[in-house]
CSV table of C-alpha atoms (C1' of nucleotides) in Angstrom, one decimal:
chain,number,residue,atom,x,y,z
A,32,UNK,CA,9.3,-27.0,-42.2
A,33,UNK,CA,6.7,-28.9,-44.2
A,34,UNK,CA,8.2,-32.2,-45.3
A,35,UNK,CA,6.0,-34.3,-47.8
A,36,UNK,CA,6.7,-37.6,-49.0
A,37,UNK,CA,6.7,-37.5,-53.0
A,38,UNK,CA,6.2,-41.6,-52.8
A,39,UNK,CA,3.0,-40.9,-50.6
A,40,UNK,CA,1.7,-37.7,-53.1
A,41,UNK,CA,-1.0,-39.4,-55.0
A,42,UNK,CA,-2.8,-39.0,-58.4
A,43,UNK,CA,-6.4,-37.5,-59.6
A,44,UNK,CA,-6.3,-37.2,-63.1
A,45,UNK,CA,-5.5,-41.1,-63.4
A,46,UNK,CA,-8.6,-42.1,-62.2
A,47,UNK,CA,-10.5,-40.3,-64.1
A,48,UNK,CA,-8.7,-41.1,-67.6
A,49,UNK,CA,-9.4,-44.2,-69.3
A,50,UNK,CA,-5.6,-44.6,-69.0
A,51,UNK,CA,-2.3,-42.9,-69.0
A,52,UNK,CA,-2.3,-42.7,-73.2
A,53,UNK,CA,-5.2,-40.8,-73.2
A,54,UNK,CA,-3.7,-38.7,-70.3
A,55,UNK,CA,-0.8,-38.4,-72.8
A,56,UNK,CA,-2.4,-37.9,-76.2
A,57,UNK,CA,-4.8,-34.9,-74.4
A,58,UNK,CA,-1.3,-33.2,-73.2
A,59,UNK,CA,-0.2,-33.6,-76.8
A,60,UNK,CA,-3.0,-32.6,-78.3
A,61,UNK,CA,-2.8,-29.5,-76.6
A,62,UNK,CA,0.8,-28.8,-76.6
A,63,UNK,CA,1.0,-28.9,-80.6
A,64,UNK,CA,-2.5,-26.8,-80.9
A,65,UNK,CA,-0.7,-23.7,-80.1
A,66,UNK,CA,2.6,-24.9,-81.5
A,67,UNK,CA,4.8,-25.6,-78.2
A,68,UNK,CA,6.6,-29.2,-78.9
A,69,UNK,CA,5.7,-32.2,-76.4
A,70,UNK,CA,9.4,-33.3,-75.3
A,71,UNK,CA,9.8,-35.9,-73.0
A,72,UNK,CA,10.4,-34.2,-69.7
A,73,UNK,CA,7.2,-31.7,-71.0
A,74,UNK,CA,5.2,-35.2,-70.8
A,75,UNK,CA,6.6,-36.0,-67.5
A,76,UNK,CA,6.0,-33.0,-65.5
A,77,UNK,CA,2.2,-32.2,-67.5
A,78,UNK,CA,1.7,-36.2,-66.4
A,79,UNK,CA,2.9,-35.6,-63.0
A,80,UNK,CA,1.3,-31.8,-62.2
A,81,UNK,CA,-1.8,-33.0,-64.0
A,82,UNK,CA,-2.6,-35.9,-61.5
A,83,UNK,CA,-1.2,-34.8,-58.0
A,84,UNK,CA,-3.9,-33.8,-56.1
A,85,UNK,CA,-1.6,-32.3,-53.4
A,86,UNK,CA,-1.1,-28.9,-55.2
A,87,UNK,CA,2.4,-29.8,-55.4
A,88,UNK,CA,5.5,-26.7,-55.8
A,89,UNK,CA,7.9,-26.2,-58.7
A,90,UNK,CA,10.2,-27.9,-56.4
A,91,UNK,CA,8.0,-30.8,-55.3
A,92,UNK,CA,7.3,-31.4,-59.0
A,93,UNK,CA,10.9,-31.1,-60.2
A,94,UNK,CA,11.9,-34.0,-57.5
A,95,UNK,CA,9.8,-36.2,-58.5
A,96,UNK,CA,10.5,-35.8,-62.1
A,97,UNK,CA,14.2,-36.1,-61.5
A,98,UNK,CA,14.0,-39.8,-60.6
A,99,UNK,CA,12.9,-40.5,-64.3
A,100,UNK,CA,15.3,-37.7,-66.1
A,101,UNK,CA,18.5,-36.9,-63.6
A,102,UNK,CA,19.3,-34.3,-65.7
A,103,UNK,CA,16.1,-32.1,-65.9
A,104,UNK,CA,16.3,-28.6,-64.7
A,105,UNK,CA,13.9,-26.6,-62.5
A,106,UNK,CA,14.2,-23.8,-65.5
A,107,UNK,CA,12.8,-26.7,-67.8
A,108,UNK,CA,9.7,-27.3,-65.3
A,109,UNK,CA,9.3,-23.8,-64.7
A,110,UNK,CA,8.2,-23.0,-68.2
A,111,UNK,CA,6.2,-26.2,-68.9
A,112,UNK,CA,3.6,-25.1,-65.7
A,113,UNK,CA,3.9,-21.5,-67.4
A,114,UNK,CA,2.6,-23.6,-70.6
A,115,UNK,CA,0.3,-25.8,-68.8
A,116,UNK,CA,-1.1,-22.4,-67.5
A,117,UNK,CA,-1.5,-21.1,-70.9
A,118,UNK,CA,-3.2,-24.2,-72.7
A,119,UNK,CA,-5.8,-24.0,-69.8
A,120,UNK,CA,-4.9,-27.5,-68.3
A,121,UNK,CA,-4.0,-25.9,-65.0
A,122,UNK,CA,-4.3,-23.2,-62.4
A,123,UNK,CA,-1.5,-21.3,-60.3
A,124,UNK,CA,-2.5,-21.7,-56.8
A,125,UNK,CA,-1.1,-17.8,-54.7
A,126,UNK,CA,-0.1,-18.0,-51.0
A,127,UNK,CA,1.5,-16.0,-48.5
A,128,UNK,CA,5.3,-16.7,-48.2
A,129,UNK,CA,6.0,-16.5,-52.0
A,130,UNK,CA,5.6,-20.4,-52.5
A,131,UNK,CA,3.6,-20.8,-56.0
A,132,UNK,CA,1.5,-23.6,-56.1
A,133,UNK,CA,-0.4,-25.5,-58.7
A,134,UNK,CA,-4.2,-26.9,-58.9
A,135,UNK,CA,-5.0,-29.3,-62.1
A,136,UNK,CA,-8.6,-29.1,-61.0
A,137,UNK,CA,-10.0,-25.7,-63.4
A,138,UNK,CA,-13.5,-26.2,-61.7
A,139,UNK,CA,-14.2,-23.1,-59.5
A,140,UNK,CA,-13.6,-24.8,-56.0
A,141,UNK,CA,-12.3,-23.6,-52.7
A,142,UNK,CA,-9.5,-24.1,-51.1
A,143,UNK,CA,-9.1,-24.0,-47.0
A,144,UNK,CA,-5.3,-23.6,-46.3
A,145,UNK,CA,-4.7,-25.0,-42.7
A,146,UNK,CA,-1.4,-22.7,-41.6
A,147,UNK,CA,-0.3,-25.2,-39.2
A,148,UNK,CA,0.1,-28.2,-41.5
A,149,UNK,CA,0.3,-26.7,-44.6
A,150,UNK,CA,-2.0,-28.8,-46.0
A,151,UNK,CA,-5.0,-27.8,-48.6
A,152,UNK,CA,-8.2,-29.2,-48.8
A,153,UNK,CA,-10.3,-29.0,-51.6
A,154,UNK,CA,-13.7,-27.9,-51.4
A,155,UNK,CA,-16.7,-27.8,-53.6
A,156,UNK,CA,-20.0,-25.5,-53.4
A,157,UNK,CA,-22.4,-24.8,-55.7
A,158,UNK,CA,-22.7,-21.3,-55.0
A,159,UNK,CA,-18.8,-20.3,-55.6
A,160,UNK,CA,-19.5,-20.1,-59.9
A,161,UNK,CA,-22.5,-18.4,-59.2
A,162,UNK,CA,-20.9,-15.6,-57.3
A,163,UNK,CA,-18.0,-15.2,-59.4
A,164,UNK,CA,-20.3,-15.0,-62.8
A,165,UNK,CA,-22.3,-12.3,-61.0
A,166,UNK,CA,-19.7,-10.1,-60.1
A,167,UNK,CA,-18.1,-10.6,-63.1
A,168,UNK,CA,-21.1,-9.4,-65.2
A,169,UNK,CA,-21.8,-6.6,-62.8
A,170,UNK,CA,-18.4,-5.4,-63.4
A,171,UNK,CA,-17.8,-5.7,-66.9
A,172,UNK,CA,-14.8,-8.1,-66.3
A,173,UNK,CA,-13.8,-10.8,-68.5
A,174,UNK,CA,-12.6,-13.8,-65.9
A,175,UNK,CA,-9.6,-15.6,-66.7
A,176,UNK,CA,-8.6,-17.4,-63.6
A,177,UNK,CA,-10.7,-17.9,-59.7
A,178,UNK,CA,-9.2,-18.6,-56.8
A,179,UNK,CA,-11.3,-18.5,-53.3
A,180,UNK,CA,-8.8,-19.3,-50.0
A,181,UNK,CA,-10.1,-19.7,-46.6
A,182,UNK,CA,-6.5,-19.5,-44.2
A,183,UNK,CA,-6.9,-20.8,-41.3
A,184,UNK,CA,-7.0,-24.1,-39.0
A,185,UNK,CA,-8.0,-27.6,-40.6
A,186,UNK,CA,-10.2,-29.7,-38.6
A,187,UNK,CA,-7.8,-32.3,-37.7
A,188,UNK,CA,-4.8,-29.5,-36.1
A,189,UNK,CA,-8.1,-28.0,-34.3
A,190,UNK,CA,-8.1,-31.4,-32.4
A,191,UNK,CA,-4.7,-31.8,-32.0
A,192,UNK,CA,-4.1,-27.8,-30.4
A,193,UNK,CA,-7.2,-29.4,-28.2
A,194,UNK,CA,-6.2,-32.0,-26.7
A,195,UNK,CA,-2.5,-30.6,-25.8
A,196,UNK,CA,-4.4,-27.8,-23.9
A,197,UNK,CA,-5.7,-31.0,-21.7
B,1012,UNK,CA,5.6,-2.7,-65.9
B,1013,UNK,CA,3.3,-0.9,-63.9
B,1014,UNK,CA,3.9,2.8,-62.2
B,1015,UNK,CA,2.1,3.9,-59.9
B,1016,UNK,CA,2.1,7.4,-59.2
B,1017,UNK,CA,2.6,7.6,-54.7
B,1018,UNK,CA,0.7,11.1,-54.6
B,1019,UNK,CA,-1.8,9.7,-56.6
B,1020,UNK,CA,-3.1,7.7,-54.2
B,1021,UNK,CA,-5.6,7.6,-52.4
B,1022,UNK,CA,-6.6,7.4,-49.1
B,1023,UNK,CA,-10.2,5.0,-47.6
B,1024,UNK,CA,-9.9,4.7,-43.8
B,1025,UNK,CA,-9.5,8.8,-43.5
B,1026,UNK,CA,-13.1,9.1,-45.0
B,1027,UNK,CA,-14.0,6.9,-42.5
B,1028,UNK,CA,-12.7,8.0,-39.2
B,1029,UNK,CA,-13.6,11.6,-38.7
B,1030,UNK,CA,-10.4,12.5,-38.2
B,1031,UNK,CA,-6.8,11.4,-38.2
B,1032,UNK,CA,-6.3,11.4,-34.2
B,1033,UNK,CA,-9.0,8.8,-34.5
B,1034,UNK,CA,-7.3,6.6,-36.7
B,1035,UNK,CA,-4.1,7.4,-34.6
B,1036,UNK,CA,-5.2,6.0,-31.3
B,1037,UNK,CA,-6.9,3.1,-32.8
B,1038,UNK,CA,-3.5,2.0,-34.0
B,1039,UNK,CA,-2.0,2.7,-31.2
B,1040,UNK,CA,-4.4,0.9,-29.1
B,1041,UNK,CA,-4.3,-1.8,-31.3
B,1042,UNK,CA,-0.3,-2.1,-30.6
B,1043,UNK,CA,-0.2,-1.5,-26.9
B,1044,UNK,CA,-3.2,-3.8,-26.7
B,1045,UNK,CA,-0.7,-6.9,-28.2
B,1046,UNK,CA,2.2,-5.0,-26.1
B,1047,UNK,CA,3.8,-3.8,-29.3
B,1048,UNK,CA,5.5,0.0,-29.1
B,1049,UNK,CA,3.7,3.0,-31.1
B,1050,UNK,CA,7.2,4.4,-32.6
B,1051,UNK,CA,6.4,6.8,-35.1
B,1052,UNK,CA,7.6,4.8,-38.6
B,1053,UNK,CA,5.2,2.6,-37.2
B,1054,UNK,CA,2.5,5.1,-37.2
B,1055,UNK,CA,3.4,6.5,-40.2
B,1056,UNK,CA,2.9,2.7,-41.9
B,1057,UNK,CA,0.3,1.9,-39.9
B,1058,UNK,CA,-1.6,5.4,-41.2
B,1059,UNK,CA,-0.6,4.7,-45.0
B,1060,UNK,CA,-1.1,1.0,-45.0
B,1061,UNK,CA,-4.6,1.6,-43.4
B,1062,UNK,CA,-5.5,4.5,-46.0
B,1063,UNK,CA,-4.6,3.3,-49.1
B,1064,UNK,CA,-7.1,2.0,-51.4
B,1065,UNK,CA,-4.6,0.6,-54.2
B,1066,UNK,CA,-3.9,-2.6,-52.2
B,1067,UNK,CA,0.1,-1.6,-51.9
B,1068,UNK,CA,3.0,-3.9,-52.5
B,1069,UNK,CA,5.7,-3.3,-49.0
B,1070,UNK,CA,7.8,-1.8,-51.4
B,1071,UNK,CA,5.0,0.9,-52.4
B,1072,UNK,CA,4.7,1.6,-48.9
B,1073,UNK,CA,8.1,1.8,-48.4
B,1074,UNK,CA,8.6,4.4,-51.1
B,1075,UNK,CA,5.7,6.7,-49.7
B,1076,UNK,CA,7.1,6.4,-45.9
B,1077,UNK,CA,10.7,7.5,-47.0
B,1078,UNK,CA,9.7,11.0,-47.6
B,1079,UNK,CA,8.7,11.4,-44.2
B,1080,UNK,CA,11.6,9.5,-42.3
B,1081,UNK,CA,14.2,9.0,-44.7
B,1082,UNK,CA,16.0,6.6,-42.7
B,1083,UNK,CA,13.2,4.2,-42.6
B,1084,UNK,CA,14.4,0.4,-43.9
B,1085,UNK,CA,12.2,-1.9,-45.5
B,1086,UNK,CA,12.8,-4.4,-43.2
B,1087,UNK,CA,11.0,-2.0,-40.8
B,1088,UNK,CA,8.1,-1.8,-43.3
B,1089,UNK,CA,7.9,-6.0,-43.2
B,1090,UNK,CA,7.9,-6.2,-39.6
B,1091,UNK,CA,5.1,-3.6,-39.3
B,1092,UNK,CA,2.9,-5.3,-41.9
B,1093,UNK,CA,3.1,-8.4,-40.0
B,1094,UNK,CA,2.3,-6.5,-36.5
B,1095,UNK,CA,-0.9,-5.2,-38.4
B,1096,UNK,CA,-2.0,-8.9,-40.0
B,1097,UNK,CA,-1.4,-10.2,-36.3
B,1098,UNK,CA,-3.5,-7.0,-34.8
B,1099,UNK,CA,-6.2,-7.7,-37.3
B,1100,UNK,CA,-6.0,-4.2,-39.1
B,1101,UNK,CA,-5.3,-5.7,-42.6
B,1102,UNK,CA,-5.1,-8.6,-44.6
B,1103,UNK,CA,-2.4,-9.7,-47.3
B,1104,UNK,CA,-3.5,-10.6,-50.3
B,1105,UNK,CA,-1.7,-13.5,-52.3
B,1106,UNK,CA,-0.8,-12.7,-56.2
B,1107,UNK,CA,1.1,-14.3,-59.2
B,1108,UNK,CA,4.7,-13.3,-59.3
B,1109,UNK,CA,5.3,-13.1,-55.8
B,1110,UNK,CA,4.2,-9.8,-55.4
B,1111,UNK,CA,2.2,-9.3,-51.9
B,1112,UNK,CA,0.0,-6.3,-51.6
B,1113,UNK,CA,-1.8,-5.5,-48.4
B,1114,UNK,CA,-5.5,-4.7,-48.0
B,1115,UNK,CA,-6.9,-2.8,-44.9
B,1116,UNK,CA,-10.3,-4.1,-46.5
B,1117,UNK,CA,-11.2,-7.3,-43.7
B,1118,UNK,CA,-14.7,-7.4,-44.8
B,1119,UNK,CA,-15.2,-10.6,-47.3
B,1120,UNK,CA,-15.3,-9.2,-50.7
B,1121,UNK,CA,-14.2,-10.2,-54.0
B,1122,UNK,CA,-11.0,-9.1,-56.1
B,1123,UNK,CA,-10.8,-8.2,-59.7
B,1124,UNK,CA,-7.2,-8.3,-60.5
B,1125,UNK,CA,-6.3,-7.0,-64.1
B,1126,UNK,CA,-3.8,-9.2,-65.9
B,1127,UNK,CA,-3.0,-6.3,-68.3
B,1128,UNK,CA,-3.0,-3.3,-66.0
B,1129,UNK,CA,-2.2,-4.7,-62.7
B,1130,UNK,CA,-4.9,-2.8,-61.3
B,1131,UNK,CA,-7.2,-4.3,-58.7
B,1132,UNK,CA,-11.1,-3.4,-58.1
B,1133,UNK,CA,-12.8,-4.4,-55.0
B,1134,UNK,CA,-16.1,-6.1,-55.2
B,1135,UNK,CA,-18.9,-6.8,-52.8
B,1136,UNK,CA,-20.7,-9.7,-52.9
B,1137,UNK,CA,-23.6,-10.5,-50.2
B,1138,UNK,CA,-23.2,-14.4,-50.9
B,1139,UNK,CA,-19.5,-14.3,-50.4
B,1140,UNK,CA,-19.8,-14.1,-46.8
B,1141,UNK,CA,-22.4,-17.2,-46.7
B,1142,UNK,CA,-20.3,-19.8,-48.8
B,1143,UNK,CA,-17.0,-19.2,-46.5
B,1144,UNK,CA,-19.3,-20.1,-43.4
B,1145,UNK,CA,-20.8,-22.9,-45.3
B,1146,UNK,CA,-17.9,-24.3,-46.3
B,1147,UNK,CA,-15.6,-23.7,-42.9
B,1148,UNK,CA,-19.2,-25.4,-41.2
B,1149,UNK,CA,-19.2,-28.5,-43.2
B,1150,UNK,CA,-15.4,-28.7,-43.2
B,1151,UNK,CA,-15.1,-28.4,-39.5
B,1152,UNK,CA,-12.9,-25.4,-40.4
B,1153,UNK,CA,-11.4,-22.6,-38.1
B,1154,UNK,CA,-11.3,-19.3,-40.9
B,1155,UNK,CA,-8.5,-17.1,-40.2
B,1156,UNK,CA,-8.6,-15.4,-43.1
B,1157,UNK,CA,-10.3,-15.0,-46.7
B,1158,UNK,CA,-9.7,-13.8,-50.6
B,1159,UNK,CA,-11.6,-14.8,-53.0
B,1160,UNK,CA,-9.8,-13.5,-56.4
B,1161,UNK,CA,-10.9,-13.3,-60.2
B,1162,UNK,CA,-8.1,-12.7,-62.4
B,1163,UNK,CA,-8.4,-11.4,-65.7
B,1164,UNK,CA,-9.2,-8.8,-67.7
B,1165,UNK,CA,-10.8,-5.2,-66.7
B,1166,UNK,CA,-13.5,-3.6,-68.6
B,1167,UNK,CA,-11.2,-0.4,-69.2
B,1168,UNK,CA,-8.3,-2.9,-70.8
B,1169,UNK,CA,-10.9,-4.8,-72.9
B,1170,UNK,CA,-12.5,-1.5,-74.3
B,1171,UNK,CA,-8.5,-0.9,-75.5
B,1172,UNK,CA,-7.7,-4.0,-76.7
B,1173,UNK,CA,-11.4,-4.0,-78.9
B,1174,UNK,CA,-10.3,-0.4,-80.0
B,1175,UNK,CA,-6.8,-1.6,-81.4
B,1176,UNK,CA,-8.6,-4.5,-83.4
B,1177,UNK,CA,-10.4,-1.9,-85.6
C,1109,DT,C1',17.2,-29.4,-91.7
C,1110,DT,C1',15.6,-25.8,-88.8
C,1111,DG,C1',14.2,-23.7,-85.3
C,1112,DT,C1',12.7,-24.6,-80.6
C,1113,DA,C1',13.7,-26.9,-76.0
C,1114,DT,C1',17.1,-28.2,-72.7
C,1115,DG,C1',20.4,-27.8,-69.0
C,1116,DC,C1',23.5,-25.2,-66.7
C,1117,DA,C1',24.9,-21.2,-64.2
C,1118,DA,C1',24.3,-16.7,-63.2
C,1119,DA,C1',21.0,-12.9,-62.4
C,1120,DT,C1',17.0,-10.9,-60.4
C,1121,DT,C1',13.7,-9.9,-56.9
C,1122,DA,C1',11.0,-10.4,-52.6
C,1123,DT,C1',11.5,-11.2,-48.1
C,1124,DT,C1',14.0,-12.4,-43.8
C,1125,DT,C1',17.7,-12.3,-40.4
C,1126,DG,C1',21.8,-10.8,-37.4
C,1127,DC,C1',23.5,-7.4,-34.9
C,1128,DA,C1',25.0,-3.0,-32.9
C,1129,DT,C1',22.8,1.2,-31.7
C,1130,DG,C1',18.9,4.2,-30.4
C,1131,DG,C1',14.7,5.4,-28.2
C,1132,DG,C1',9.8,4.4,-26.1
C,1133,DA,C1',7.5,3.0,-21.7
D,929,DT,C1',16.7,2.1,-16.9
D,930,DC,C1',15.7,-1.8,-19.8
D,931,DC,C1',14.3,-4.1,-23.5
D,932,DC,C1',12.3,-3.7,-27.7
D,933,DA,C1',12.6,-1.4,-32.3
D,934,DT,C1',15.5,0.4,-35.9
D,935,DG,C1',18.6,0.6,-39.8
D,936,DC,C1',21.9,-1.5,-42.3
D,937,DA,C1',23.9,-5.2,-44.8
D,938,DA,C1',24.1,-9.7,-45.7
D,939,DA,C1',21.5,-14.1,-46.2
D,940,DT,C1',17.8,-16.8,-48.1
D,941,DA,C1',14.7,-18.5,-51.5
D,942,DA,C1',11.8,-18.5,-55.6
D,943,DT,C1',11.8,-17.6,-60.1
D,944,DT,C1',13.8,-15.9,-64.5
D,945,DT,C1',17.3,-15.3,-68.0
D,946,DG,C1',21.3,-16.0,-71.3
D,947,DC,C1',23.5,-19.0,-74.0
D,948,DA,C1',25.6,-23.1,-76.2
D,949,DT,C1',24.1,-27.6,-77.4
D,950,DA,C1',20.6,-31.3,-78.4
D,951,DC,C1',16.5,-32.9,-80.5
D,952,DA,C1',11.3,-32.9,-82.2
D,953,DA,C1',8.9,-32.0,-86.3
DNA sequence: TTGTATGCAAATTATTTGCATGGGA
DNA sequence: TCCCATGCAAATAATTTGCATACAA
């Protein structure tokens, strides 16, 4: 069992932003544009999901969210990602064993999905949009989402498997 | 929610294989080969799973199987699917909702799942192949396994929904 | 003030597991 | 013969839903 330390899960967005208020006033903005109040705990968990980079679960995100509001339910973060999925500001990540997670970065990307460690790496390459706005011409299809996974080993449980064969 | 008719579908590796006894002793060498036992639900799964173009959810498969060995449990179905991901005869692909559907497809190729009609078109891509060895290359990355998926919407359900406007 | 959002608990659904029995090799 | 595979039912886990109350606009 994967154990990750929420303390240790670090942020993305943040950096990028001037600062948190304008972090908050985008949320907002988008929030009220298609009529959907921004509570509170909807700041929270957009803040949080919107600037872990670790492709955190519904779980992972409720946890953390619980040390600022005790009383928040896993219902309650459930439908804000369903929201944050529908005002574009993230993406739902699909994997095998059922366990949703989710990916603020909307830029076509891969992700490599070591097996052993659970981890996921983020990968850019120019070529990914180019392939996906090709085949979605040649097919007629209108593309609302893109997800490319490579499963397999990451570099660093390669060495490890390695060197206990030694 | 979506219903698909079982006798409707239809069938890939048959076209393939010249005959059925072909695809019979592949499986069956394929099992022996990772000292697995060729029982016949297994064969009957195996046969289906392989065949199947519509990328079948276990329950799907289950449904089809039944008529032939009435008796057969799903849990039968699940351990099967997992012999043939091990065995390298199909791949699982990873949805929204928790739904996992199985391709006998291992080529690298792209998916065109429809949000609207749940259908889902294989697509072939010659570049596809190239950016997962790229990638897995620069990221010192051992692939097991790929999908590369474009949600959204199919040109048959956007010809409706443009129809409706008018 | 007026709905919409929240928190709770219960419901739903996919998948897995334990275990006694049956059947391939 | 000897385990491994099967079928059944129960367990697990993720996600969703119903409903009374609280709160953003």
């Amino acid at each position: 069992m994967l154990y990750i330390d929420l303390f240790k899960i670090d942020y993305y967005l943040i950096n990028v932003m001037s600062n948190i208020q304008d972090l908050d006033s985008s949320i907002i903005k988008a929030f009220r544009g298609k009529s959907y109040k921004a509570t509170p705990q909807r700041l929270a968990i957009s803040r949080f999901a919107l600037c872990c980079r670790d492709h955190p679960t519904a779980k992972m995100i409720y946890s953390q969210i619980k040390k600022e509001y005790p009383t928040v339910s896993l219902a309650t973060v459930y439908a804000t990602l369903l929201i944050l999925k529908e005002v574009g500001l993230l993406q739902e990540m699909n994997l095998p064993q059922s366990k949703a997670r989710f990916d603020p970065d909307m830029q076509p990307h891969v992700h490599l999905v070591c097996l052993q460690c659970d981890s996921i790496i983020d990968w850019r390459h120019p070529l990914v949009s180019k392939v996906i706005a090709e085949v979605a011409a040649d097919a007629k299809f209108s593309v609302a989402g893109q997800v490319l996974e490579i499963t397999g080993l990451c570099s660093r449980c390669k060495q490890k498997i390695n060197l206990e064969k030694k």
